[in-house]
């Protein structure tokens, strides 16, 4: 079976709807067709300051949400990044293969560091995409299910895989598989409900534009009802002209597994109010059991930790093998 690898940050506590529709939903589906590795990326989280107690709690909370969303530890490998030391180890090797200019071109770094200011930006944030390269290559992943915002990092991964293969291997025995991004077009970018020109984001969205899955469902319902649309009244999917309505249609269609044209037909002649009220209801119905399941997993930390420990063991077996090959090929003396 082809292999997939992806990760999610444990930074904000709750996942938001963009994380779920853009990434986690695909992770769940890919368990049936792929050898799937998924992780909570705590090493990435510390590229910005974290309170230790909150980081620990949020890491377990992220794992609980992934299980609640439908990841099944019998059908995928779910683990915490820091439990597998090979990530940091291969990350260093990859840092030494990455050009400074190349890393400087990463748009996510440019955006985030501009917001934080140079004094508060860490070197870790700068090399974050390179650690992500190591995350992916360690598992010899064929595909990386992510949202559109991560495409550039997967491109960097491809470049570095090819660079390492060329420099240190032979053409018929490459060290790394060169991975493809796996981006589902329809949900690749879920937009802020108040500003449909920008992606929904935990750090950049206003509270009213961001739908957190663990928030009180009634509060989220209100956000759908007051979503920004346009001055027209026709419900039509047209991201250029009607970004707000199109975003709502995408969310609605995905959560109910309906097609957008079907929704357009259903809402022909009806106003935006009807669409927003119904979507609010659809969301509440979907999110309520998700929240309950998350609480159940959190209520049994022993089981949760043992799922993560088993996942780390499976992940390490693969990661250690890749790292050993890498160390050998770059000329490190084997440890006796
Ligand atoms: N708005 C979005 N639409 C579609 N996919 C999205 N993702 C994030 N936002 C959207 C995808 O979610 C996965 C996990 O994200 P993450 O938490 O690891 O990374 P992130 O990009 O830091 O999340 P945010 O909310 O975008 O945080 P900020 O704005 O603080 O950087 C990834 O696959 C991502 O593509």
XYZ file of C-alpha atoms and ligand atoms in Angstrom:
371
model
C 0.000 0.000 0.000
C 1.269 3.518 -0.695
C 2.199 5.461 2.398
C 0.949 8.829 3.666
C 2.320 11.031 6.429
C 0.899 14.196 7.907
C 0.917 16.204 11.122
C -1.062 18.755 13.043
C 0.062 21.278 15.625
C -1.161 21.069 19.207
C -1.003 24.820 19.631
C -4.488 26.234 19.948
C -6.314 23.550 21.927
C -9.248 23.105 19.604
C -8.875 22.263 15.922
C -10.714 24.679 13.664
C -12.974 23.842 10.768
C -10.180 24.579 8.249
C -7.894 22.016 9.895
C -10.677 19.450 9.835
C -11.994 19.965 6.296
C -8.603 20.752 4.742
C -6.621 17.956 6.353
C -8.001 15.694 9.075
C -11.018 14.594 7.055
C -8.693 13.295 4.347
C -6.532 11.569 6.946
C -9.548 9.559 8.081
C -10.431 8.508 4.523
C -6.839 7.564 3.634
C -6.638 4.998 6.435
C -8.538 2.587 4.209
C -6.345 2.896 1.151
C -2.909 3.794 2.499
C -0.355 2.856 5.115
C -1.037 5.986 7.141
C 1.231 7.778 9.644
C -0.222 10.759 11.510
C 1.362 12.765 14.269
C 0.839 15.599 16.685
C 3.768 17.895 15.945
C 4.893 19.211 19.308
C 8.418 19.967 18.017
C 6.819 22.375 15.570
C 4.665 23.899 18.293
C 7.685 25.174 20.234
C 8.850 27.340 17.331
C 6.689 29.939 19.091
C 6.547 30.284 22.904
C 4.403 27.680 24.682
C 3.344 27.320 28.276
C 4.615 23.827 29.307
C 1.431 22.701 31.080
C -0.720 23.938 28.204
C 1.486 22.271 25.605
C 1.211 18.941 27.405
C -2.566 19.255 27.745
C -2.989 20.432 24.142
C -0.905 17.554 22.788
C -3.230 15.016 24.415
C -6.205 17.109 23.351
C -5.023 17.040 19.732
C -4.668 13.259 19.847
C -8.141 12.952 21.399
C -9.619 15.097 18.611
C -7.915 13.005 15.922
C -9.404 9.847 17.408
C -12.794 11.553 17.757
C -12.597 12.576 14.090
C -12.265 8.916 13.139
C -8.614 7.911 13.206
C -8.428 4.290 14.246
C -5.176 3.145 15.898
C -5.706 -0.307 14.359
C -5.773 1.146 10.850
C -3.186 3.920 11.140
C -0.117 4.863 13.155
C -0.887 7.799 15.452
C 1.953 9.265 17.504
C 3.548 12.336 19.025
C 6.484 13.776 17.085
C 8.834 14.206 20.085
C 8.427 10.502 20.926
C 10.404 9.703 17.799
C 13.851 11.348 18.185
C 14.745 10.601 14.561
C 12.706 13.668 13.511
C 15.158 16.043 15.182
C 18.102 13.962 13.988
C 17.128 13.916 10.319
C 16.007 17.538 10.695
C 19.609 18.518 11.406
C 20.901 16.664 8.367
C 18.295 18.395 6.206
C 19.220 21.798 7.656
C 22.725 21.185 6.371
C 21.414 20.528 2.857
C 19.098 23.541 2.686
C 20.238 26.851 1.259
C 19.713 29.905 3.433
C 18.063 31.705 0.519
C 15.894 28.693 -0.185
C 14.587 28.667 3.394
C 14.119 32.453 3.280
C 11.649 32.072 0.426
C 9.090 30.139 2.494
C 6.019 32.362 2.492
C 4.604 31.042 5.761
C 7.809 32.048 7.536
C 7.777 35.453 5.905
C 4.155 36.058 6.985
C 4.588 34.805 10.530
C 7.929 36.467 11.213
C 6.663 39.773 9.804
C 3.799 39.610 12.288
C 6.017 38.689 15.239
C 8.879 41.069 14.549
C 12.524 40.034 14.091
C 13.380 40.104 17.804
C 10.668 37.630 18.718
C 11.169 35.298 15.766
C 13.143 32.141 16.580
C 15.615 30.300 14.393
C 13.308 27.312 14.971
C 10.492 29.075 13.125
C 12.889 29.720 10.261
C 13.897 26.066 9.951
C 10.408 24.713 10.660
C 9.843 23.756 6.990
C 13.123 21.824 7.021
C 11.992 19.809 10.038
C 8.809 19.157 8.111
C 10.941 17.817 5.257
C 12.526 15.369 7.708
C 9.083 14.406 9.082
C 7.943 13.338 5.647
C 11.119 11.726 4.310
C 11.692 9.599 7.427
C 8.606 7.557 6.567
C 9.266 7.299 2.836
C 5.812 8.785 2.339
C 4.372 8.736 -1.181
C 1.821 11.425 -0.434
C 1.237 14.184 2.113
C -2.401 15.123 2.778
C -2.443 18.833 3.665
C -4.256 22.091 2.973
C -3.144 24.469 0.220
C -1.077 26.567 2.680
C 1.383 23.673 3.030
C 2.018 23.097 -0.689
C 5.274 25.061 -0.701
C 6.671 22.971 2.151
C 5.922 19.756 0.282
C 7.695 21.247 -2.753
C 10.735 21.908 -0.557
C 10.535 18.292 0.610
C 10.614 17.097 -2.991
C 13.615 19.301 -3.785
C 15.585 18.056 -0.795
C 14.711 14.419 -1.433
C 16.024 14.724 -4.974
C 19.111 16.626 -3.761
C 19.984 13.975 -1.195
C 19.299 11.149 -3.641
C 21.555 12.739 -6.242
C 24.357 13.618 -3.876
C 24.493 10.485 -1.781
C 22.830 7.596 -3.552
C 22.841 5.851 -6.834
C 20.069 6.271 -9.385
C 18.924 2.673 -8.987
C 19.056 2.840 -5.188
C 17.709 6.239 -4.110
C 17.580 6.942 -0.385
C 14.236 8.744 -0.344
C 10.906 8.436 -2.055
C 9.994 11.819 -3.567
C 6.526 12.581 -2.146
C 3.534 14.261 -3.785
C 1.229 16.726 -2.047
C -2.266 15.288 -1.624
C -4.544 18.309 -1.701
C -8.286 17.930 -2.208
C -9.181 20.919 -4.358
C -12.673 21.575 -3.008
C -11.573 21.915 0.618
C -7.939 22.947 0.136
C -8.649 26.355 1.624
C -11.491 27.079 4.003
C -11.944 30.809 4.468
C -12.498 33.069 7.439
C -16.272 33.573 7.942
C -15.795 37.317 8.415
C -13.184 37.833 5.719
C -13.625 35.271 2.936
C -10.530 36.605 1.165
C -8.199 34.981 3.720
C -7.887 31.434 5.054
C -9.446 30.473 8.354
C -6.479 30.444 10.714
C -5.955 29.981 14.407
C -3.464 32.805 14.673
C -4.796 35.297 12.133
C -8.590 35.015 12.139
C -10.824 37.213 14.251
C -12.867 35.250 16.839
C -16.038 35.674 14.782
C -14.363 34.384 11.632
C -12.860 31.270 13.222
C -14.938 28.154 13.931
C -13.289 26.089 16.638
C -14.639 22.566 16.842
C -14.572 22.439 20.642
C -16.320 25.759 21.221
C -19.864 25.782 22.510
C -21.876 24.702 19.400
C -24.398 27.501 19.922
C -21.616 30.081 19.729
C -20.379 28.547 16.468
C -23.942 28.495 15.089
C -24.074 32.247 15.639
C -20.878 32.702 13.647
C -22.403 30.909 10.659
C -25.526 33.041 10.941
C -23.498 36.239 10.891
C -21.027 35.121 8.198
C -20.076 37.825 5.712
C -21.582 37.225 2.253
C -22.398 39.911 -0.338
C -25.144 42.332 -1.291
C -26.606 40.051 -3.945
C -29.195 37.398 -2.967
C -28.513 34.514 -5.349
C -26.979 31.367 -3.856
C -24.395 30.338 -6.415
C -20.910 28.827 -6.192
C -18.546 31.424 -7.613
C -15.405 31.891 -5.496
C -14.262 34.952 -7.476
C -17.458 36.959 -7.295
C -19.084 35.400 -4.220
C -16.300 34.141 -1.939
C -18.418 34.204 1.228
C -21.361 32.224 -0.145
C -19.018 29.825 -1.947
C -17.161 29.117 1.295
C -20.459 28.360 3.064
C -21.516 26.062 0.212
C -18.200 24.189 0.379
C -18.532 23.663 4.122
C -22.175 22.637 3.828
C -21.562 20.223 0.937
C -18.607 18.550 2.653
C -20.243 18.128 6.042
C -23.389 16.611 4.512
C -21.671 14.772 1.650
C -23.886 16.575 -0.841
C -22.685 18.148 -4.059
C -22.535 21.921 -4.458
C -24.859 21.906 -7.530
C -27.398 19.943 -5.501
C -27.283 22.645 -2.816
C -27.566 25.421 -5.400
C -30.717 23.752 -6.667
C -32.129 23.225 -3.178
C -31.607 26.881 -2.291
C -32.725 28.390 -5.599
C -35.015 31.313 -4.835
C -34.202 31.219 -1.120
C -32.200 33.890 0.654
C -28.823 33.779 2.362
C -30.586 33.652 5.730
C -32.013 30.193 5.015
C -28.625 28.866 3.886
C -26.854 30.216 6.955
C -29.480 28.962 9.421
C -29.477 25.484 7.875
C -25.691 25.327 7.777
C -25.551 26.357 11.430
C -27.839 23.431 12.216
C -25.844 20.997 10.079
C -22.658 22.058 11.849
C -24.153 21.699 15.338
C -25.424 18.230 14.482
C -22.036 17.166 13.185
C -19.929 18.748 15.905
C -21.935 17.660 18.961
C -20.953 13.956 18.804
C -17.400 14.984 17.838
C -17.113 17.013 21.038
C -18.571 14.169 23.105
C -16.123 11.644 21.673
C -13.203 14.004 22.312
C -14.233 14.281 25.961
C -14.476 10.491 26.232
C -10.898 10.021 24.991
C -9.673 12.775 27.291
C -11.435 11.164 30.229
C -9.253 8.071 29.859
C -5.687 9.407 29.669
C -4.160 5.966 30.268
C -5.731 4.530 27.151
C -4.847 7.661 25.203
C -1.206 7.522 26.290
C -0.951 3.840 25.508
C -2.352 4.407 21.989
C 0.325 7.072 21.495
C 3.066 4.835 22.932
C 2.176 2.000 20.559
C 2.057 4.466 17.670
C 5.504 5.810 18.544
C 6.925 2.306 18.638
C 5.595 1.534 15.155
C 6.764 4.914 13.853
C 10.256 4.511 15.312
C 10.784 1.197 13.607
C 10.358 2.888 10.222
C 12.125 6.141 11.138
C 15.192 4.424 12.616
C 15.724 2.404 9.467
C 15.648 5.502 7.260
C 17.948 7.437 9.576
C 20.471 4.584 9.681
C 20.638 4.572 5.871
C 21.047 8.361 5.816
C 23.827 8.352 8.439
C 25.633 5.646 6.550
C 25.350 7.410 3.189
C 26.604 10.741 4.477
C 29.666 9.074 5.964
C 29.062 8.877 9.717
C 30.978 6.143 11.534
C 28.484 3.614 12.890
C 28.064 3.581 16.686
C 29.111 0.219 18.092
N -8.133 27.359 6.408
C -7.676 26.161 6.082
N -8.217 25.483 5.064
C -7.762 24.243 4.717
N -6.776 23.610 5.395
C -6.204 24.246 6.427
N -5.219 23.901 7.297
C -5.027 24.914 8.181
N -5.862 25.924 7.910
C -6.617 25.549 6.829
C -4.515 22.623 7.279
O -4.613 22.030 8.559
C -3.495 21.167 8.742
C -2.938 21.320 10.131
O -2.578 22.654 10.348
P -1.551 23.026 11.482
O -2.270 23.326 12.723
O -0.471 22.073 11.550
O -0.924 24.233 10.750
P -1.268 25.636 10.604
O -1.152 25.890 9.126
O -0.330 26.297 11.511
O -2.796 25.934 11.100
P -3.357 27.366 10.974
O -4.676 27.554 11.535
O -3.172 27.769 9.555
O -2.419 28.170 11.934
P -1.619 29.445 11.669
O -2.534 30.369 10.914
O -1.304 29.899 13.020
O -0.451 29.031 10.865
C -2.487 21.519 7.645
O -2.487 20.472 6.691
C -3.035 22.765 7.034
O -2.773 22.826 5.652
